[in-house]
PDB file of C-alpha atoms in Angstrom:
ATOM      1  CA  MET A 151       8.335 -30.044  25.663  1.00 39.00           C
ATOM      2  CA  PHE A 152       5.238 -28.958  23.749  1.00 43.00           C
ATOM      3  CA  SER A 153       2.325 -27.180  25.292  1.00 43.00           C
ATOM      4  CA  SER A 154      -0.916 -29.083  24.812  1.00 46.00           C
ATOM      5  CA  PRO A 155      -2.696 -28.658  21.458  1.00 46.00           C
ATOM      6  CA  ASP A 156      -5.772 -27.212  23.158  1.00 47.00           C
ATOM      7  CA  ARG A 157      -3.811 -24.464  24.822  1.00 46.00           C
ATOM      8  CA  ARG A 158      -2.020 -23.541  21.606  1.00 45.00           C
ATOM      9  CA  LEU A 159      -5.299 -23.375  19.711  1.00 44.00           C
ATOM     10  CA  GLN A 160      -6.679 -21.222  22.487  1.00 45.00           C
ATOM     11  CA  ILE A 161      -3.765 -18.831  22.046  1.00 44.00           C
ATOM     12  CA  ALA A 162      -4.325 -18.659  18.283  1.00 44.00           C
ATOM     13  CA  ASP A 163      -8.051 -18.194  18.824  1.00 43.00           C
ATOM     14  CA  SER A 164      -7.575 -15.366  21.282  1.00 43.00           C
ATOM     15  CA  GLN A 165      -5.157 -13.719  18.855  1.00 44.00           C
ATOM     16  CA  ILE A 166      -7.873 -13.681  16.230  1.00 43.00           C
ATOM     17  CA  ARG A 167     -10.465 -12.454  18.682  1.00 41.00           C
ATOM     18  CA  ARG A 168      -8.237  -9.579  19.691  1.00 42.00           C
ATOM     19  CA  PHE A 169      -8.500  -8.304  16.103  1.00 43.00           C
ATOM     20  CA  THR A 170      -9.952  -4.930  17.030  1.00 41.00           C
ATOM     21  CA  ASP A 171      -9.386  -1.545  15.446  1.00 40.00           C
ATOM     22  CA  SER A 172      -7.314  -0.140  18.269  1.00 41.00           C
ATOM     23  CA  GLN A 173      -4.861  -3.006  18.032  1.00 44.00           C
ATOM     24  CA  ILE A 174      -4.450  -3.111  14.268  1.00 47.00           C
ATOM     25  CA  ILE A 175      -1.521  -0.688  14.354  1.00 46.00           C
ATOM     26  CA  SER A 176       0.381  -2.592  16.997  1.00 51.00           C
ATOM     27  CA  MET A 177      -0.516  -5.945  15.425  1.00 50.00           C
ATOM     28  CA  ARG A 178       2.689  -6.173  13.428  1.00 50.00           C
ATOM     29  CA  HIS A 179       4.786  -5.984  16.546  1.00 52.00           C
ATOM     30  CA  LYS A 180       2.611  -8.347  18.530  1.00 51.00           C
ATOM     31  CA  ASN A 181       2.711 -11.008  15.854  1.00 53.00           C
ATOM     32  CA  GLU A 182       6.419 -10.992  15.485  1.00 56.00           C
ATOM     33  CA  ALA A 183       6.231 -12.607  18.895  1.00 56.00           C
ATOM     34  CA  ASN A 184       3.803 -15.198  17.515  1.00 70.00           C
ATOM     35  CA  ILE A 185       5.592 -16.441  14.400  1.00 73.00           C
ATOM     36  CA  ILE A 186       8.906 -17.073  16.178  1.00 75.00           C
ATOM     37  CA  PRO A 187       7.560 -19.659  18.697  1.00 73.00           C
ATOM     38  CA  SER A 188       5.866 -21.636  15.922  1.00 76.00           C
ATOM     39  CA  VAL A 189       9.099 -21.767  13.912  1.00 76.00           C
ATOM     40  CA  TYR A 190      10.951 -22.805  17.055  1.00 76.00           C
ATOM     41  CA  SER A 191       8.472 -25.534  17.923  1.00 77.00           C
ATOM     42  CA  THR A 192       8.802 -26.879  14.378  1.00 76.00           C
ATOM     43  CA  HIS A 193      12.555 -26.958  14.865  1.00 75.00           C
ATOM     44  CA  GLU A 194      12.169 -28.825  18.151  1.00 75.00           C
ATOM     45  CA  HIS A 195       9.705 -31.236  16.621  1.00 76.00           C
ATOM     46  CA  THR A 196      11.884 -32.091  13.625  1.00 75.00           C
ATOM     47  CA  THR A 197      15.013 -32.550  15.717  1.00 74.00           C
ATOM     48  CA  THR A 198      13.314 -34.885  18.199  1.00 74.00           C
ATOM     49  CA  THR A 199      11.048 -36.818  15.828  1.00 72.00           C
ATOM     50  CA  PRO A 200      12.402 -36.308  12.299  1.00 71.00           C
ATOM     51  CA  ASN A 201      10.088 -38.688  10.480  1.00 71.00           C
ATOM     52  CA  SER A 202       6.663 -37.790  11.877  1.00 72.00           C
ATOM     53  CA  PRO A 203       4.567 -35.117  10.174  1.00 75.00           C
ATOM     54  CA  LEU A 204       4.215 -31.653  11.675  1.00 75.00           C
ATOM     55  CA  PRO A 205       1.412 -31.403  14.282  1.00 75.00           C
ATOM     56  CA  LEU A 206      -1.682 -29.536  13.145  1.00 79.00           C
ATOM     57  CA  ASP A 207      -1.554 -26.956  15.919  1.00 78.00           C
ATOM     58  CA  ILE A 208       1.884 -25.666  14.881  1.00 78.00           C
ATOM     59  CA  THR A 209       0.746 -25.438  11.255  1.00 82.00           C
ATOM     60  CA  LEU A 210      -2.389 -23.555  12.251  1.00 84.00           C
ATOM     61  CA  GLU A 211      -0.491 -21.166  14.483  1.00 81.00           C
ATOM     62  CA  LEU A 212       2.024 -20.455  11.733  1.00 84.00           C
ATOM     63  CA  LEU A 213      -0.627 -19.848   9.081  1.00 86.00           C
ATOM     64  CA  ALA A 214      -2.746 -17.690  11.410  1.00 85.00           C
ATOM     65  CA  SER A 215       0.246 -15.605  12.418  1.00 85.00           C
ATOM     66  CA  ILE A 216       1.449 -14.941   8.852  1.00 87.00           C
ATOM     67  CA  LEU A 217      -2.107 -14.055   7.847  1.00 88.00           C
ATOM     68  CA  LEU A 218      -2.377 -11.562  10.716  1.00 87.00           C
ATOM     69  CA  LEU A 219       1.099 -10.221  10.035  1.00 87.00           C
ATOM     70  CA  SER A 220       0.424  -9.613   6.347  1.00 87.00           C
ATOM     71  CA  THR A 221      -2.892  -7.948   7.271  1.00 88.00           C
ATOM     72  CA  GLY A 222      -0.904  -5.701   9.579  1.00 87.00           C
ATOM     73  CA  ILE A 223       1.590  -4.907   6.808  1.00 87.00           C
ATOM     74  CA  VAL A 224      -1.237  -3.967   4.442  1.00 86.00           C
ATOM     75  CA  LEU A 225      -3.040  -1.877   7.066  1.00 87.00           C
ATOM     76  CA  THR A 226       0.039   0.046   8.158  1.00 85.00           C
ATOM     77  CA  SER A 227       1.138   0.815   4.577  1.00 82.00           C
ATOM     78  CA  GLN A 228       0.636   4.295   3.169  1.00 82.00           C
ATOM     79  CA  PRO A 229      -2.819   5.034   1.736  1.00 81.00           C
ATOM     80  CA  LEU A 230      -3.121   4.945  -2.060  1.00 82.00           C
ATOM     81  CA  LYS A 231      -3.712   8.119  -4.043  1.00 82.00           C
ATOM     82  CA  PRO A 232      -6.398   8.449  -6.719  1.00 83.00           C
ATOM     83  CA  ILE A 233      -4.872   8.440 -10.208  1.00 83.00           C
ATOM     84  CA  GLN A 234      -7.593  10.317 -12.087  1.00 82.00           C
ATOM     85  CA  TRP A 235      -6.747  13.999 -12.197  1.00 81.00           C
ATOM     86  CA  SER A 236     -10.269  15.172 -11.316  1.00 79.00           C
ATOM     87  CA  ARG A 237     -10.552  12.950  -8.240  1.00 81.00           C
ATOM     88  CA  TRP A 238      -6.992  13.682  -7.146  1.00 82.00           C
ATOM     89  CA  SER A 239      -7.340  17.467  -7.373  1.00 78.00           C
ATOM     90  CA  GLY A 240     -10.819  17.295  -5.862  1.00 79.00           C
ATOM     91  CA  LYS A 241      -9.397  15.436  -2.867  1.00 80.00           C
ATOM     92  CA  MET A 242      -6.643  18.030  -2.544  1.00 78.00           C
ATOM     93  CA  SER A 243      -8.963  21.007  -2.711  1.00 74.00           C
ATOM     94  CA  ARG A 244     -11.245  19.390  -0.139  1.00 76.00           C
ATOM     95  CA  GLU A 245      -8.500  18.587   2.313  1.00 77.00           C
ATOM     96  CA  GLY A 246      -6.157  21.484   1.587  1.00 73.00           C
ATOM     97  CA  ARG A 247      -2.483  21.442   2.384  1.00 74.00           C
ATOM     98  CA  HIS A 248      -1.874  19.892   5.776  1.00 74.00           C
ATOM     99  CA  GLY A 249       0.969  18.395   7.760  1.00 74.00           C
ATOM    100  CA  THR A 250       1.599  14.693   7.296  1.00 74.00           C
ATOM    101  CA  GLY A 251       2.913  14.148  10.796  1.00 75.00           C
ATOM    102  CA  ARG A 252       6.404  13.440   9.505  1.00 78.00           C
ATOM    103  CA  TRP A 253       9.266  15.820  10.245  1.00 83.00           C
ATOM    104  CA  THR A 254      12.489  16.549   8.415  1.00 82.00           C
ATOM    105  CA  ARG A 255      15.841  16.482  10.195  1.00 84.00           C
ATOM    106  CA  GLU A 256      15.796  20.272  10.226  1.00 85.00           C
ATOM    107  CA  GLY A 257      12.581  20.232  12.246  1.00 80.00           C
ATOM    108  CA  GLU A 258      10.177  21.265   9.492  1.00 82.00           C
ATOM    109  CA  GLU A 259       6.974  19.339   9.091  1.00 79.00           C
ATOM    110  CA  VAL A 260       6.530  17.538   5.769  1.00 78.00           C
ATOM    111  CA  LEU A 261       3.401  18.860   4.064  1.00 77.00           C
ATOM    112  CA  SER A 262       1.071  16.875   1.851  1.00 76.00           C
ATOM    113  CA  GLU A 263       1.097  17.673  -1.843  1.00 76.00           C
ATOM    114  CA  GLY A 264      -0.839  20.771  -2.810  1.00 74.00           C
ATOM    115  CA  ASP A 265      -2.388  22.254  -5.926  1.00 71.00           C
ATOM    116  CA  PRO A 266       0.399  22.431  -8.551  1.00 71.00           C
ATOM    117  CA  TYR A 267      -1.225  25.486 -10.171  1.00 71.00           C
ATOM    118  CA  ALA A 268      -1.678  27.464  -6.957  1.00 68.00           C
ATOM    119  CA  PHE A 269       1.038  29.921  -8.074  1.00 67.00           C
ATOM    120  CA  LEU A 270      -1.259  31.089 -10.875  1.00 66.00           C
ATOM    121  CA  GLY A 271      -3.631  32.489  -8.277  1.00 62.00           C
ATOM    122  CA  LEU A 272      -6.703  31.391 -10.208  1.00 62.00           C
ATOM    123  CA  ASP A 273      -8.720  31.098  -7.035  1.00 58.00           C
ATOM    124  CA  GLY A 274      -8.823  34.877  -6.719  1.00 53.00           C
ATOM    125  CA  GLY A 275      -8.245  36.047  -3.197  1.00 51.00           C
ATOM    126  CA  GLY A 276      -4.819  37.655  -3.393  1.00 51.00           C
ATOM    127  CA  GLU A 277      -3.587  39.353  -6.515  1.00 56.00           C
ATOM    128  CA  GLY A 278      -5.039  36.835  -8.922  1.00 59.00           C
ATOM    129  CA  ARG A 279      -3.080  35.466 -11.891  1.00 60.00           C
ATOM    130  CA  ARG A 280       0.249  36.740 -10.665  1.00 59.00           C
ATOM    131  CA  GLY A 281       2.821  36.949 -13.446  1.00 64.00           C
ATOM    132  CA  PHE A 282       0.149  37.279 -16.120  1.00 66.00           C
ATOM    133  CA  PHE A 283      -0.652  40.514 -17.960  1.00 69.00           C
ATOM    134  CA  ASP A 284      -4.258  41.442 -17.179  1.00 69.00           C
ATOM    135  CA  VAL A 285      -5.408  41.968 -20.788  1.00 77.00           C
ATOM    136  CA  ARG A 286      -9.067  42.541 -19.997  1.00 76.00           C
ATOM    137  CA  GLY A 287      -8.314  45.072 -17.267  1.00 79.00           C
ATOM    138  CA  LYS A 288      -5.965  47.027 -19.524  1.00 84.00           C
ATOM    139  CA  ARG A 289      -8.474  46.994 -22.362  1.00 88.00           C
ATOM    140  CA  ARG A 290     -11.197  48.311 -20.058  1.00 88.00           C
ATOM    141  CA  GLU A 291      -8.894  51.043 -18.817  1.00 90.00           C
ATOM    142  CA  TYR A 292      -8.111  51.996 -22.398  1.00 91.00           C
ATOM    143  CA  ALA A 293     -11.785  51.998 -23.411  1.00 92.00           C
ATOM    144  CA  GLU A 294     -12.671  54.242 -20.507  1.00 92.00           C
ATOM    145  CA  TRP A 295      -9.792  56.572 -21.371  1.00 92.00           C
ATOM    146  CA  VAL A 296     -10.929  56.724 -25.024  1.00 91.00           C
ATOM    147  CA  LYS A 297     -14.533  57.373 -23.988  1.00 91.00           C
ATOM    148  CA  GLY A 298     -13.532  59.868 -21.367  1.00 86.00           C
ATOM    149  CA  GLU A 299     -11.155  61.767 -23.660  1.00 75.00           C
ATOM    150  CA  PRO A 300     -13.692  63.754 -25.771  1.00 66.00           C
ATOM    151  CA  GLY A 301     -15.818  64.579 -22.731  1.00 57.00           C
ATOM    152  CA  SER A 302     -12.943  66.111 -20.808  1.00 53.00           C
ATOM    153  CA  LYS A 303     -12.133  68.493 -23.621  1.00 49.00           C
TER     154      LYS A 303
ATOM    155  CA  MET B 175      -6.932   5.893 -30.464  1.00 64.00           C
ATOM    156  CA  ASN B 176      -9.882   5.323 -28.165  1.00 79.00           C
ATOM    157  CA  GLU B 177      -7.642   5.060 -25.105  1.00 79.00           C
ATOM    158  CA  GLU B 178      -5.787   8.177 -26.153  1.00 83.00           C
ATOM    159  CA  ARG B 179      -9.020  10.145 -26.307  1.00 84.00           C
ATOM    160  CA  GLU B 180     -10.079   8.698 -22.954  1.00 79.00           C
ATOM    161  CA  LEU B 181      -6.777   9.861 -21.426  1.00 80.00           C
ATOM    162  CA  ALA B 182      -7.235  13.327 -22.922  1.00 81.00           C
ATOM    163  CA  ILE B 183     -10.649  13.623 -21.294  1.00 80.00           C
ATOM    164  CA  ASN B 184      -9.668  12.014 -17.983  1.00 80.00           C
ATOM    165  CA  PRO B 185      -5.948  12.683 -17.518  1.00 83.00           C
ATOM    166  CA  ILE B 186      -3.918  10.544 -15.140  1.00 82.00           C
ATOM    167  CA  VAL B 187      -1.655  11.863 -12.384  1.00 82.00           C
ATOM    168  CA  GLN B 188       1.753  10.249 -12.853  1.00 83.00           C
ATOM    169  CA  THR B 189       2.967  10.929  -9.312  1.00 83.00           C
ATOM    170  CA  SER B 190      -0.040   9.109  -7.884  1.00 84.00           C
ATOM    171  CA  VAL B 191       0.563   6.140 -10.198  1.00 85.00           C
ATOM    172  CA  GLN B 192       4.194   5.982  -9.035  1.00 87.00           C
ATOM    173  CA  HIS B 193       3.163   6.272  -5.391  1.00 86.00           C
ATOM    174  CA  ASN B 194       0.630   3.440  -5.703  1.00 86.00           C
ATOM    175  CA  THR B 195       3.121   1.192  -7.505  1.00 87.00           C
ATOM    176  CA  GLN B 196       5.629   1.895  -4.742  1.00 87.00           C
ATOM    177  CA  VAL B 197       3.120   1.013  -2.021  1.00 87.00           C
ATOM    178  CA  VAL B 198       2.182  -2.278  -3.721  1.00 87.00           C
ATOM    179  CA  SER B 199       5.819  -3.200  -4.284  1.00 89.00           C
ATOM    180  CA  ASN B 200       6.656  -2.474  -0.620  1.00 88.00           C
ATOM    181  CA  ILE B 201       3.815  -4.699   0.553  1.00 88.00           C
ATOM    182  CA  ARG B 202       4.879  -7.457  -1.862  1.00 89.00           C
ATOM    183  CA  ASN B 203       8.504  -7.408  -0.754  1.00 88.00           C
ATOM    184  CA  LEU B 204       7.633  -7.541   2.939  1.00 88.00           C
ATOM    185  CA  THR B 205       5.034 -10.286   2.605  1.00 90.00           C
ATOM    186  CA  ALA B 206       7.075 -12.379   0.140  1.00 91.00           C
ATOM    187  CA  SER B 207       9.864 -12.957   2.654  1.00 89.00           C
ATOM    188  CA  LEU B 208       7.223 -13.704   5.274  1.00 89.00           C
ATOM    189  CA  PHE B 209       5.690 -16.407   3.079  1.00 91.00           C
ATOM    190  CA  GLY B 210       9.193 -17.766   2.568  1.00 91.00           C
ATOM    191  CA  VAL B 211       9.535 -18.207   6.343  1.00 88.00           C
ATOM    192  CA  ALA B 212       6.227 -20.061   6.461  1.00 89.00           C
ATOM    193  CA  ALA B 213       6.963 -22.266   3.428  1.00 90.00           C
ATOM    194  CA  GLY B 214      10.377 -23.227   4.762  1.00 88.00           C
ATOM    195  CA  THR B 215       9.030 -23.994   8.225  1.00 85.00           C
ATOM    196  CA  LEU B 216       6.191 -26.088   6.823  1.00 84.00           C
ATOM    197  CA  GLY B 217       8.793 -28.008   4.842  1.00 82.00           C
ATOM    198  CA  LEU B 218       7.274 -27.460   1.422  1.00 83.00           C
ATOM    199  CA  GLU B 219       9.310 -28.634  -1.538  1.00 84.00           C
ATOM    200  CA  SER B 220       9.295 -27.720  -5.241  1.00 86.00           C
ATOM    201  CA  TYR B 221       5.862 -27.019  -6.766  1.00 91.00           C
ATOM    202  CA  PRO B 222       3.800 -26.871  -3.516  1.00 90.00           C
ATOM    203  CA  GLY B 223       6.129 -24.113  -2.320  1.00 89.00           C
ATOM    204  CA  PHE B 224       5.519 -21.985  -5.411  1.00 91.00           C
ATOM    205  CA  ILE B 225       1.784 -22.680  -5.245  1.00 93.00           C
ATOM    206  CA  PHE B 226       1.881 -21.579  -1.587  1.00 91.00           C
ATOM    207  CA  TYR B 227       3.539 -18.333  -2.684  1.00 91.00           C
ATOM    208  CA  LEU B 228       0.945 -17.733  -5.402  1.00 90.00           C
ATOM    209  CA  ILE B 229      -1.928 -18.342  -2.965  1.00 92.00           C
ATOM    210  CA  GLY B 230      -0.275 -16.032  -0.436  1.00 90.00           C
ATOM    211  CA  THR B 231       0.182 -13.202  -2.940  1.00 90.00           C
ATOM    212  CA  PHE B 232      -3.431 -13.663  -4.045  1.00 90.00           C
ATOM    213  CA  ILE B 233      -4.599 -13.268  -0.433  1.00 91.00           C
ATOM    214  CA  VAL B 234      -2.407 -10.167  -0.005  1.00 89.00           C
ATOM    215  CA  SER B 235      -3.834  -8.706  -3.224  1.00 88.00           C
ATOM    216  CA  GLY B 236      -7.281  -9.336  -1.791  1.00 89.00           C
ATOM    217  CA  LEU B 237      -6.298  -7.513   1.412  1.00 88.00           C
ATOM    218  CA  VAL B 238      -4.991  -4.553  -0.611  1.00 86.00           C
ATOM    219  CA  PHE B 239      -8.195  -4.624  -2.656  1.00 86.00           C
ATOM    220  CA  VAL B 240     -10.373  -4.489   0.456  1.00 87.00           C
ATOM    221  CA  PHE B 241      -8.407  -2.273   2.851  1.00 85.00           C
ATOM    222  CA  ARG B 242      -6.373   0.059   0.603  1.00 81.00           C
ATOM    223  CA  ALA B 243      -8.346   0.291  -2.653  1.00 80.00           C
ATOM    224  CA  GLU B 244     -11.710   0.153  -0.826  1.00 80.00           C
ATOM    225  CA  GLY B 245     -13.138  -2.161  -3.473  1.00 77.00           C
ATOM    226  CA  LYS B 246     -12.611   0.337  -6.307  1.00 80.00           C
ATOM    227  CA  PRO B 247      -9.237  -0.616  -7.848  1.00 79.00           C
ATOM    228  CA  SER B 248      -9.861   1.326 -11.075  1.00 80.00           C
ATOM    229  CA  GLU B 249      -9.671   4.535  -9.047  1.00 80.00           C
ATOM    230  CA  TYR B 250      -6.151   3.757  -7.838  1.00 82.00           C
ATOM    231  CA  PHE B 251      -4.662   1.616 -10.609  1.00 82.00           C
ATOM    232  CA  HIS B 252      -4.551   2.236 -14.330  1.00 81.00           C
ATOM    233  CA  ARG B 253      -4.828  -1.472 -15.103  1.00 81.00           C
ATOM    234  CA  PRO B 254      -6.263  -3.153 -11.974  1.00 76.00           C
ATOM    235  CA  LEU B 255      -5.579  -6.682 -13.226  1.00 80.00           C
ATOM    236  CA  GLY B 256      -1.921  -6.095 -13.973  1.00 77.00           C
ATOM    237  CA  ASP B 257      -1.028  -3.483 -11.351  1.00 76.00           C
ATOM    238  CA  LEU B 258      -2.916  -4.769  -8.325  1.00 75.00           C
ATOM    239  CA  TRP B 259      -3.507  -8.516  -8.785  1.00 80.00           C
ATOM    240  CA  GLY B 260      -0.403  -9.289 -10.800  1.00 79.00           C
ATOM    241  CA  GLY B 261       1.811  -6.362  -9.841  1.00 72.00           C
ATOM    242  CA  ASP B 262       5.301  -7.277  -8.667  1.00 79.00           C
ATOM    243  CA  VAL B 263       4.452 -10.946  -8.158  1.00 80.00           C
ATOM    244  CA  PHE B 264       7.669 -12.099  -9.808  1.00 83.00           C
ATOM    245  CA  SER B 265       9.910  -9.464  -8.221  1.00 84.00           C
ATOM    246  CA  GLY B 266       8.916 -10.793  -4.805  1.00 85.00           C
ATOM    247  CA  LEU B 267       9.645 -14.355  -5.889  1.00 89.00           C
ATOM    248  CA  SER B 268      13.401 -14.031  -5.354  1.00 89.00           C
ATOM    249  CA  SER B 269      13.067 -12.887  -1.734  1.00 90.00           C
ATOM    250  CA  PHE B 270      10.522 -15.666  -1.222  1.00 91.00           C
ATOM    251  CA  VAL B 271      12.979 -18.302  -2.457  1.00 92.00           C
ATOM    252  CA  LEU B 272      15.732 -16.756  -0.335  1.00 92.00           C
ATOM    253  CA  THR B 273      13.880 -17.044   2.988  1.00 91.00           C
ATOM    254  CA  TRP B 274      12.225 -20.299   1.930  1.00 91.00           C
ATOM    255  CA  THR B 275      15.568 -22.070   1.468  1.00 92.00           C
ATOM    256  CA  LEU B 276      17.060 -20.361   4.526  1.00 91.00           C
ATOM    257  CA  PHE B 277      14.310 -21.482   6.879  1.00 87.00           C
ATOM    258  CA  TYR B 278      14.070 -24.910   5.294  1.00 88.00           C
ATOM    259  CA  GLY B 279      17.781 -25.309   5.987  1.00 87.00           C
ATOM    260  CA  LEU B 280      17.551 -23.927   9.539  1.00 84.00           C
ATOM    261  CA  VAL B 281      14.479 -25.808  10.674  1.00 80.00           C
ATOM    262  CA  ARG B 282      14.438 -29.024   8.669  1.00 74.00           C
ATOM    263  CA  ALA B 283      17.944 -29.986   7.726  1.00 67.00           C
TER     264      ALA B 283
END
């Protein structure tokens, strides 16, 4: 009814050894297939021999599989964002606005968050400070007009 | 007063704080029910079960600390002790008890 303890330990051992970067993403799905047999073998064990303690190999397999599964959950979760404004905006200006790889139902790609003050146009380039009255520019124009006025006469 | 001045010099991005809290709470909810499966299958009763849950959440916090916060929790959490190590521990407790009793009943009883 039970596979031998050595074989089960071998399976658990090979599961740990297969802990490589390429398989981290698929680990969650692989280990769902690992926790179910250990629960089932516990069920079989307790129905056949209710009063004996649980064999060590089942316990080890269960603990190893939930450890791997929770590692997979942590690794596949979304990355955290820096909370300090300087680091957060620095990260954004370094990386720029890019697609996140997720798509809306309408077929538009979801973009990462961008600079919330981009509409001010402070970075120059285009028009610069759109929506703001260019006080310095107007003052310069006026000064030149005042200076130029007597000369033209 | 001191903290207020500190926040004026280094302001905090609220959306990032919300995002990080959401990520931690997702991880907690998923892993809590998982620990419930394990505790029920191992046949733990009363206090050992809760201690098992606390140890499990501590290990998960350690995993978040290493893999997600890259060893610098103050960069991602306003109060690392409360938000990372103790964040959402008790909200996951109910789903832990749910799966714990379910699997204890399925496997043991």
